[in-house]
CSV table of C-alpha atoms in Angstrom, one decimal:
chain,number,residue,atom,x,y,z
A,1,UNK,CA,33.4,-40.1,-101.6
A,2,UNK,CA,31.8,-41.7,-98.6
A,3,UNK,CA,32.8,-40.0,-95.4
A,4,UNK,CA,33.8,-41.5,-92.4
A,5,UNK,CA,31.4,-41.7,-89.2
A,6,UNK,CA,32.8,-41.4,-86.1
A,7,UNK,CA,32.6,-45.0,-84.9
A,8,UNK,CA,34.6,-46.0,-87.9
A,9,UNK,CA,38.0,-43.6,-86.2
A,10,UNK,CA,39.4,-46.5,-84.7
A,11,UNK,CA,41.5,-47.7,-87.3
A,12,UNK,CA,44.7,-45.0,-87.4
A,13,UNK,CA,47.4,-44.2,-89.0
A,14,UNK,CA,50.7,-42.3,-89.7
A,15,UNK,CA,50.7,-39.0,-92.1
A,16,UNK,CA,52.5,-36.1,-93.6
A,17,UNK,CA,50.8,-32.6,-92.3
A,18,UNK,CA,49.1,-31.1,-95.6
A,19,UNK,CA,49.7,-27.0,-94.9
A,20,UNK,CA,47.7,-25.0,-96.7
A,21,UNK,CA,49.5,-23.5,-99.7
A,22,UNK,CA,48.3,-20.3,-101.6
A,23,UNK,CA,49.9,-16.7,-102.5
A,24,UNK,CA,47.9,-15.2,-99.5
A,25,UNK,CA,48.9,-15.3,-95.9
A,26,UNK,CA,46.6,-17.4,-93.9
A,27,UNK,CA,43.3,-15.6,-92.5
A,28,UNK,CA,42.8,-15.5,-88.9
A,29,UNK,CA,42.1,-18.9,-87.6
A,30,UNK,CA,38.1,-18.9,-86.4
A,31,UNK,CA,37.4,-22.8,-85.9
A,32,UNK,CA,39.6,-25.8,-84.3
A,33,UNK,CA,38.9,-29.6,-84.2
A,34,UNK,CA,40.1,-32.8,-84.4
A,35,UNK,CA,39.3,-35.1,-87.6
A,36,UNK,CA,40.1,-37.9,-89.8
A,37,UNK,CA,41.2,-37.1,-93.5
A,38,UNK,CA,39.8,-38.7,-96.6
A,39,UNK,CA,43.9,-40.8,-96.6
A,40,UNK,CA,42.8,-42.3,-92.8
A,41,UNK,CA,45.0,-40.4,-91.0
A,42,UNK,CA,44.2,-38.1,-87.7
A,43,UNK,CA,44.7,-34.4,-87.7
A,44,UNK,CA,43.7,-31.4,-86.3
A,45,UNK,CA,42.0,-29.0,-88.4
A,46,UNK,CA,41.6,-25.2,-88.7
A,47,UNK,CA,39.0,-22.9,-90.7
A,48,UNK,CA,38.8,-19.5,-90.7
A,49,UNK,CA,35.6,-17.2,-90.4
A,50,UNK,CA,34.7,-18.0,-94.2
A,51,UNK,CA,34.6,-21.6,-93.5
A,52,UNK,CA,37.7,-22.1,-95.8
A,53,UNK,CA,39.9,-25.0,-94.6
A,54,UNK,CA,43.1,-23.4,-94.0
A,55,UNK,CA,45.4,-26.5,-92.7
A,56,UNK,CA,45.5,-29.7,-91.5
A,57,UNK,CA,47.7,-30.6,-89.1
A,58,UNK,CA,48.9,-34.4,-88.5
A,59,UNK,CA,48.4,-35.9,-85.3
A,60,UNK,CA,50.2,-38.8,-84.0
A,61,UNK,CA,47.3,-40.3,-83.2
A,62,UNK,CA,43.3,-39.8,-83.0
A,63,UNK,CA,42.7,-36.6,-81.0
A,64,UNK,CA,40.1,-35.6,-79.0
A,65,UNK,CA,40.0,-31.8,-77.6
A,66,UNK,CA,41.7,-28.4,-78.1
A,67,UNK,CA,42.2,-25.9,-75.6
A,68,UNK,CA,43.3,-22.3,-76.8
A,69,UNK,CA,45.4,-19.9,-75.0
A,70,UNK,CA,44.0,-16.8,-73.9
A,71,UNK,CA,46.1,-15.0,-76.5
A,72,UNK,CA,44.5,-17.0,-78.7
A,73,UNK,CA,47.7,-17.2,-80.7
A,74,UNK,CA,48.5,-21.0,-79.0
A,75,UNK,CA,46.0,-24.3,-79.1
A,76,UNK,CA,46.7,-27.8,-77.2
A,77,UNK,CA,45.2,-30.6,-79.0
A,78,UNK,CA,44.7,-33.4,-76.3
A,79,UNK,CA,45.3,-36.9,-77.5
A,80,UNK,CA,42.2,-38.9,-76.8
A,81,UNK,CA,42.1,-41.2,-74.1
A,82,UNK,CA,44.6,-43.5,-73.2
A,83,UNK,CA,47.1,-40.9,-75.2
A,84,UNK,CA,50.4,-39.8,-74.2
A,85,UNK,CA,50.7,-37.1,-76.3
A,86,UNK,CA,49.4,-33.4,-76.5
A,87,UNK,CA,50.1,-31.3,-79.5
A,88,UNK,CA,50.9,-27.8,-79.3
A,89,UNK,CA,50.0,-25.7,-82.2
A,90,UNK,CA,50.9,-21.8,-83.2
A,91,UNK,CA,47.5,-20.0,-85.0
A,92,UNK,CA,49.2,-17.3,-86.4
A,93,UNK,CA,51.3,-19.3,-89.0
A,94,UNK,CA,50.0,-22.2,-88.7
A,95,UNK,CA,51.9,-25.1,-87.9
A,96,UNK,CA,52.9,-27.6,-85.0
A,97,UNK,CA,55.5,-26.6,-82.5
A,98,UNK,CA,55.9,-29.0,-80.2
A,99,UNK,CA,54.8,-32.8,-78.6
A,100,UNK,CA,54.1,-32.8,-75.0
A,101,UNK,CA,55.0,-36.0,-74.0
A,102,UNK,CA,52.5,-37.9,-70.7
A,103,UNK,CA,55.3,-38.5,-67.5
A,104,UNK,CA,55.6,-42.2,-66.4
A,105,UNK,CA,52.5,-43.9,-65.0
A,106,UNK,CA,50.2,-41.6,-66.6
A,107,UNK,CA,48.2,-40.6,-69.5
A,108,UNK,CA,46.0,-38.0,-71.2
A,109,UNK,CA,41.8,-37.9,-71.3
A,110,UNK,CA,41.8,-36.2,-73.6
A,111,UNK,CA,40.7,-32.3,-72.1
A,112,UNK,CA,42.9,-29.2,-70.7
A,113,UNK,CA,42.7,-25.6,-70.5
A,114,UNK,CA,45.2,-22.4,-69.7
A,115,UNK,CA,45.3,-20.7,-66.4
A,116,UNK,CA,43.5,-16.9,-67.2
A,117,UNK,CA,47.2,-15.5,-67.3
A,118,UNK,CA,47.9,-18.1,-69.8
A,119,UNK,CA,51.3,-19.2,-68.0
A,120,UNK,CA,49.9,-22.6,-66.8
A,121,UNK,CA,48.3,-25.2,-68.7
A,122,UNK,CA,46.4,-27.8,-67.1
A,123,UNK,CA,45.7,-31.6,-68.4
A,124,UNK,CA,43.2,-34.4,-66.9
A,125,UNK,CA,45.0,-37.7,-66.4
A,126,UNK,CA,44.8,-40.7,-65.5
A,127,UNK,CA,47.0,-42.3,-62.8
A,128,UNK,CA,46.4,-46.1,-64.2
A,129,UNK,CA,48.4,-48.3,-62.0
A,130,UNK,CA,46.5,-46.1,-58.9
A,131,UNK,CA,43.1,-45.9,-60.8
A,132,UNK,CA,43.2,-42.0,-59.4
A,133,UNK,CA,42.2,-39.2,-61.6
A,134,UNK,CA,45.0,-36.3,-61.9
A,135,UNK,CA,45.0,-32.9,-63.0
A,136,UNK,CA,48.2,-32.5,-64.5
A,137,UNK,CA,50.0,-28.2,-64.4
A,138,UNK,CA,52.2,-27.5,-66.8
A,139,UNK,CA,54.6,-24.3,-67.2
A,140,UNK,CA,53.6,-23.0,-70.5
A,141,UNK,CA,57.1,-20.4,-71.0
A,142,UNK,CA,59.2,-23.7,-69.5
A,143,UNK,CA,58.4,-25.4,-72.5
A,144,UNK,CA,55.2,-27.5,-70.9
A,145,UNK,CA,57.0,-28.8,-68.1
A,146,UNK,CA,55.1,-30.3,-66.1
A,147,UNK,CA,55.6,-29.0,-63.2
A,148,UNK,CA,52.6,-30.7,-60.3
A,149,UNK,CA,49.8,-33.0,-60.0
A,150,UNK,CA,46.6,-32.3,-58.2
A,151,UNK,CA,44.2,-34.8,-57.6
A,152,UNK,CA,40.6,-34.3,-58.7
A,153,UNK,CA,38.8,-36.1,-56.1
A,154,UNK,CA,37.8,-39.0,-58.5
A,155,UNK,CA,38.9,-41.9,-61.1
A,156,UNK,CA,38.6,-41.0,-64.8
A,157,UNK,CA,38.5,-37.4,-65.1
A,158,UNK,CA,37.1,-35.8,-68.3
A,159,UNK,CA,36.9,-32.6,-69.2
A,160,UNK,CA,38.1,-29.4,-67.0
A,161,UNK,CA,37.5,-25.9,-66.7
A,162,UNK,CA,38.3,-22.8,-66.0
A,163,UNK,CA,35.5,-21.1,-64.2
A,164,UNK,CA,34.9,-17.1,-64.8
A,165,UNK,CA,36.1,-16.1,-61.5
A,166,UNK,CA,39.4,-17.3,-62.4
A,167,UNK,CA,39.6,-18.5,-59.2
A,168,UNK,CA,38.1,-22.2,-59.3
A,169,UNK,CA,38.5,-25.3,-61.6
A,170,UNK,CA,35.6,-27.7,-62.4
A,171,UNK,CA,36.1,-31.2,-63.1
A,172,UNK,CA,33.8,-34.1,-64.6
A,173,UNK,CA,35.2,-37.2,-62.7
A,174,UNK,CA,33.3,-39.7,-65.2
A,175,UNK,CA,34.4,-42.7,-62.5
A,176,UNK,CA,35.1,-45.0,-65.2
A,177,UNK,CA,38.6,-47.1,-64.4
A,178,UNK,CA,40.9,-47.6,-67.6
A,179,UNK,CA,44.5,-49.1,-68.0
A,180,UNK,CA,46.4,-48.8,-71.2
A,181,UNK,CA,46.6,-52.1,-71.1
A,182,UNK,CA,43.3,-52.6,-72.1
A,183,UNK,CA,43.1,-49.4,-74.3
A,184,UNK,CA,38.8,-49.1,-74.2
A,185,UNK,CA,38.1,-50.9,-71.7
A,186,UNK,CA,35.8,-49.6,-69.0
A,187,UNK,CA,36.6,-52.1,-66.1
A,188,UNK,CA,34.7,-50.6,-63.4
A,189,UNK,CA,31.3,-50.1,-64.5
A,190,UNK,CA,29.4,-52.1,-61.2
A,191,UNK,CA,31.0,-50.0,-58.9
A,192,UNK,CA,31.9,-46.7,-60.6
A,193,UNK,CA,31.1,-43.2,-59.1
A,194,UNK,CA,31.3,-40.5,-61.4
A,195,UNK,CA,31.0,-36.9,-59.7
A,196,UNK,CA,32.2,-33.1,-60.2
A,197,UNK,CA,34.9,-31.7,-58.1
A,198,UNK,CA,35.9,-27.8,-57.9
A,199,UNK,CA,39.6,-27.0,-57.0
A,200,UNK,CA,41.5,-23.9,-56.6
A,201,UNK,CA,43.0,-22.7,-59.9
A,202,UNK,CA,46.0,-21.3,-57.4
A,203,UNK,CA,46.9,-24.4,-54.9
A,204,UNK,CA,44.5,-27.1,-56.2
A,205,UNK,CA,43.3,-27.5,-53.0
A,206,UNK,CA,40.0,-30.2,-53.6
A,207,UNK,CA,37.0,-27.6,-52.4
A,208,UNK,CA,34.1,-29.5,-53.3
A,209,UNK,CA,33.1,-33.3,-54.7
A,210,UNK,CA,29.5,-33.8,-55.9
A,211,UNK,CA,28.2,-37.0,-57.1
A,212,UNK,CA,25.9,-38.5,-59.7
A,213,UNK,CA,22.5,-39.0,-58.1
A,214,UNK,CA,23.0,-42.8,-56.2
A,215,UNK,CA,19.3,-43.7,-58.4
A,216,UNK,CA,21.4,-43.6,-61.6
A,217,UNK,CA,25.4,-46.0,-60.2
A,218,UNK,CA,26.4,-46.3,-64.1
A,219,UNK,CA,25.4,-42.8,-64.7
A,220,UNK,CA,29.4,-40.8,-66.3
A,221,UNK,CA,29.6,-37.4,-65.8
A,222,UNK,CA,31.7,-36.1,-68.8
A,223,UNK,CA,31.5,-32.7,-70.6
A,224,UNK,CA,31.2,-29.3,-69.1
A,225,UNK,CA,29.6,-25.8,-70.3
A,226,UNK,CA,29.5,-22.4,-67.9
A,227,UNK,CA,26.5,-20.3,-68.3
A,228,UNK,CA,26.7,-16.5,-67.8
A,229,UNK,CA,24.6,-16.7,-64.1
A,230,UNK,CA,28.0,-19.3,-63.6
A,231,UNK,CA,26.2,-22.3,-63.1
A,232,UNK,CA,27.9,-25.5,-64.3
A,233,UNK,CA,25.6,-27.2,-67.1
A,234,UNK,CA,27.0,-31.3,-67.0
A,235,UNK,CA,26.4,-33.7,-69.8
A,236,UNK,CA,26.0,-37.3,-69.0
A,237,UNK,CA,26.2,-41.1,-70.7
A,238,UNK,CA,25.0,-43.6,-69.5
A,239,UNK,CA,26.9,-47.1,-69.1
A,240,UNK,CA,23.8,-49.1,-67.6
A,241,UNK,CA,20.5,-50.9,-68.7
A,242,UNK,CA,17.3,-48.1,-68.9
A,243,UNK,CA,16.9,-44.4,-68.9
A,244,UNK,CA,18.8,-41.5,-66.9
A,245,UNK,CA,18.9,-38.4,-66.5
A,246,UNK,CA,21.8,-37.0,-69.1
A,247,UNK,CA,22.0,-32.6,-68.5
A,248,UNK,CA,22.3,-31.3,-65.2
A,249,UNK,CA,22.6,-27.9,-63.9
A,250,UNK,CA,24.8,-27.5,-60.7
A,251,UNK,CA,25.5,-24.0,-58.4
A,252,UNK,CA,27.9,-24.6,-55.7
A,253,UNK,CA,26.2,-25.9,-52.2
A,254,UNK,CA,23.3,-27.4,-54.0
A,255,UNK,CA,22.9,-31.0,-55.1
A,256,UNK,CA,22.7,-31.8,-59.1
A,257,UNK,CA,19.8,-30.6,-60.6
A,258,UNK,CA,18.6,-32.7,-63.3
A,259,UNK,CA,17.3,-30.6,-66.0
A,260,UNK,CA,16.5,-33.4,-69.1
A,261,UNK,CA,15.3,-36.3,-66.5
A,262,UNK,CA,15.3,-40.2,-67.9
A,263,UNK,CA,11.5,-39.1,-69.2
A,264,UNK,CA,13.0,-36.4,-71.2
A,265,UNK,CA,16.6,-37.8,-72.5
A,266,UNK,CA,15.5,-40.7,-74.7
A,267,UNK,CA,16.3,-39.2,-78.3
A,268,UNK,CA,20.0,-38.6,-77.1
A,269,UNK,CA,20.5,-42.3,-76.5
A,270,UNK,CA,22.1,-42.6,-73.4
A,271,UNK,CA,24.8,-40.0,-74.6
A,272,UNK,CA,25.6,-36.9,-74.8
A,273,UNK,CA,28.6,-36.1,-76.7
A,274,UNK,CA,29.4,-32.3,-76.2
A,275,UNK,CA,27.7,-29.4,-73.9
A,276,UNK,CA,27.9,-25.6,-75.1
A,277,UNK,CA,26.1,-22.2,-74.1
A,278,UNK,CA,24.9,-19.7,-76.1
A,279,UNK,CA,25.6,-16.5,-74.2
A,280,UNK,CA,23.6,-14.3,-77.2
A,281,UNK,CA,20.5,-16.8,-76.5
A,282,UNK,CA,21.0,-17.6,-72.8
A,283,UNK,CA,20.6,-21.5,-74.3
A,284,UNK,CA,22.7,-24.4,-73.1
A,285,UNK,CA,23.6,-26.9,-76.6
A,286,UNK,CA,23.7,-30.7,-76.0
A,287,UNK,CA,24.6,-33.0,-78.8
A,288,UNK,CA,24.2,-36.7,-79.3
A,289,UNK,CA,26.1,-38.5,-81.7
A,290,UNK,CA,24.8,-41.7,-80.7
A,291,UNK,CA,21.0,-39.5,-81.0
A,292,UNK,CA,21.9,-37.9,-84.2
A,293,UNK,CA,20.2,-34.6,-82.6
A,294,UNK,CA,20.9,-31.1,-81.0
A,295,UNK,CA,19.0,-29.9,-78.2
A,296,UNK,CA,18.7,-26.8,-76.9
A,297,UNK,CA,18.0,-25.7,-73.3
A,298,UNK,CA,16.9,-22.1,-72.2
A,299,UNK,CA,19.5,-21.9,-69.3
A,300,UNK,CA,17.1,-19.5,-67.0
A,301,UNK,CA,14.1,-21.8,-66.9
A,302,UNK,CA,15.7,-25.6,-68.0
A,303,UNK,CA,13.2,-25.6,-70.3
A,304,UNK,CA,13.8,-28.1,-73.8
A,305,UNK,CA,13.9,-25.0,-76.7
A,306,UNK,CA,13.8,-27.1,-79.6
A,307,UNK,CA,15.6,-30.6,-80.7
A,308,UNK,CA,17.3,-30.9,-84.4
A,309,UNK,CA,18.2,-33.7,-86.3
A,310,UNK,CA,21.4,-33.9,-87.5
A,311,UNK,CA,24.0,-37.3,-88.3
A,312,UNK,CA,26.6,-38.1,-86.3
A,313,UNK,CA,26.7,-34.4,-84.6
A,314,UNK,CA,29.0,-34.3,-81.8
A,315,UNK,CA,31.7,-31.1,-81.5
A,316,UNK,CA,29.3,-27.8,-80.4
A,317,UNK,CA,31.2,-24.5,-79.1
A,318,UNK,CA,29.0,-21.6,-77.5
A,319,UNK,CA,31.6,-18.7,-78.3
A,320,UNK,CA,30.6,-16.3,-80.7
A,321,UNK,CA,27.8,-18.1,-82.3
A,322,UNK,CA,27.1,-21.5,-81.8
A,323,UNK,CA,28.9,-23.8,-84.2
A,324,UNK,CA,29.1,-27.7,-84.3
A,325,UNK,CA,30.5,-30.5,-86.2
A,326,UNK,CA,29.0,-33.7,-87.7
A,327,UNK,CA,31.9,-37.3,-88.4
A,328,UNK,CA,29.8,-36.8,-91.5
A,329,UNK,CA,32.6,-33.9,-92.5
A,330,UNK,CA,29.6,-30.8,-91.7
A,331,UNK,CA,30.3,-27.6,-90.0
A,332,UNK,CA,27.3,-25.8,-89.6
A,333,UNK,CA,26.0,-23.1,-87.1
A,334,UNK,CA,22.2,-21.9,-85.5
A,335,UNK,CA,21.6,-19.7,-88.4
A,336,UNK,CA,21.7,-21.8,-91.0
A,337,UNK,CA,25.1,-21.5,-92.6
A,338,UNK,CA,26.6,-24.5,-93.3
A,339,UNK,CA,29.8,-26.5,-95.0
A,340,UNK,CA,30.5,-30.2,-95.5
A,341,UNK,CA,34.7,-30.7,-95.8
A,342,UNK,CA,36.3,-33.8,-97.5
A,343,UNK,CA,37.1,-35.4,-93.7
A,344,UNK,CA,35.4,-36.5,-90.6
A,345,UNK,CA,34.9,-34.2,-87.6
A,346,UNK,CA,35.7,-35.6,-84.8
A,347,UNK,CA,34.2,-35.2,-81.0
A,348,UNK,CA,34.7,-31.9,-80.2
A,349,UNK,CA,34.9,-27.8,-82.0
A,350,UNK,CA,36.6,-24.5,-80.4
A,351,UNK,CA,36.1,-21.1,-81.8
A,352,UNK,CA,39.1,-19.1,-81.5
């Protein structure tokens, strides 16, 4: 069959969750991301360290990004923007056991993670009638009640993390304005200001706001990777006419440091779609959907490693091994061992 590239996800629809059936009891769950089946409809996937597709999952609607528990027995798959709903999935069985539902006046973007005690869970919103970006806390043993709101210091916040002090939060404000009123639309782009803010994980008291360097105004800072010396590697797109800069390397009291300038960021085409690091290589991974390429970073010098070609890549996770997904159905990792599945992968991969 033809598979489905990413840019061809916008038309959605309803299905049936397809479980997968066989005598054996499920191996451990290795791999996580969203997809479109072969039938058109949105799931969430999960392979195990064989690369055998153990279920698919249906979503009710396309999803973006999974965030696993730290008992790793419990994923959240995050609607993609302008969702209201987040999906709550058990790993041991597998199946889905519950819909988190978006409060009034708000709605997912599509990233979250677990507090390091894994008894919060923590969503980036989007406040539309306000135009403020919200980091949504939920109480995971209340059933996901959400519980507060913390501003992120910023309009459209992306993807959030949990640093490895446990202490501190990182957010991508990509300062672009939506309204699900006008689903896709970006209607800020001549006056957005995209930054990175740092919180505390235990008040969410705003500790820091850093923005995009003022030569680059339609410059969105989106995805997020911590290397082991705990700098904060940012990937960028680009909403304006020209080059910029798209991978930066920030450490707390310093300004942006723009490791893959304009010069050097022209075969990701003004986008990078996911950010990983390789803790086994010391390498930061950016991928480029738009590019069709990987590139990799040595993270102590900021020096380019190598750049691959690969179609449609997008989803890349740095935990044990880097692995990364293609909307061309591939799964393959950076020693060569690789599997194409009968659906499209969709933005972004988690190991478990």
């Amino acid at each position: 069959m033809t598979m489905l590239r990413r840019r061809d996800f916008m038309a959605g629809g309803a299905l049936a969750a397809l479980p997968f059936v066989g005598e054996a009891a499920p191996a451990p769950i290795a791999l996580v991301g969203c997809c479109r089946r072969a039938d058109g409809g949105y799931a969430v996937a999960l392979v195990d360290a064989s690369l055998t597709l153990v279920a698919t999952l249906a979503l009710p609607g396309r999803g973006h990004a999974i965030a696993v528990s730290p008992s790793r027995d419990r994923a959240v798959v995050l609607s993609r923007r302008p969702g209201r709903t987040a999906t709550v999935i058990d790993l041991d069985e597998p199946r889905i056991v519950q819909t988190i539902r978006s409060s009034a006046g708000r709605h997912f973007l599509g990233h979250g993670f677990f507090s390091d005690d894994g008894e919060r869970f923590f969503a980036t919103e989007n406040d539309y009638d306000n135009a403020i970006g919200a980091l949504g806390v939920y109480d995971v043993a209340a059933g996901f009640a959400r519980i507060d709101e913390w501003s992120t210091g910023g309009v459209g916040p992306h993807e959030a993390l949990l640093l490895s002090d446990n202490r501190t939060i990182v957010v991508a404000n990509g300062g672009i304005e939506t309204h699900p009123d006008y689903p896709r639309e970006k209607l800020n782009v001549a006056s957005m200001r995209s930054s990175i803010a740092y919180l505390s994980v235990a008040s969410g008291a705003l500790l820091d706001v850093v923005e995009r360097p003022p030569a680059y105004p339609s410059l969105s800072l989106r995805h997020m990777a911590e290397a082991s010396d705990g700098a904060v590697w940012v990937g960028a797109q680009h909403e304006g006419i020209g080059a910029a800069p798209l991978v930066f390397r920030h450490r707390r009291g310093r300004a942006l440091d723009a490791v893959l300038t304009a010069d050097s960021s022209g075969e990701l085409n003004a986008y990078v779609g996911d950010i990983g690091f390789d803790s086994k290589a010391n390498a930061v991974v950016a991928t480029s959907p738009r590019g069709h390429c990987v590139i990799r970073i040595d993270a102590a010098t900021g020096k380019k490693i190598a750049t691959e070609t690969l179609g449609d890549v997008c989803g890349v996770s740095g935990r044990n091994g880097v692995w990364m997904s293609t909307g061309e159905g591939l799964l393959a990792d950076n020693r060569g061992q690789r599997r194409r599945f009968d659906l499209a992968w969709d933005n972004h991969l988690v190991a478990v």
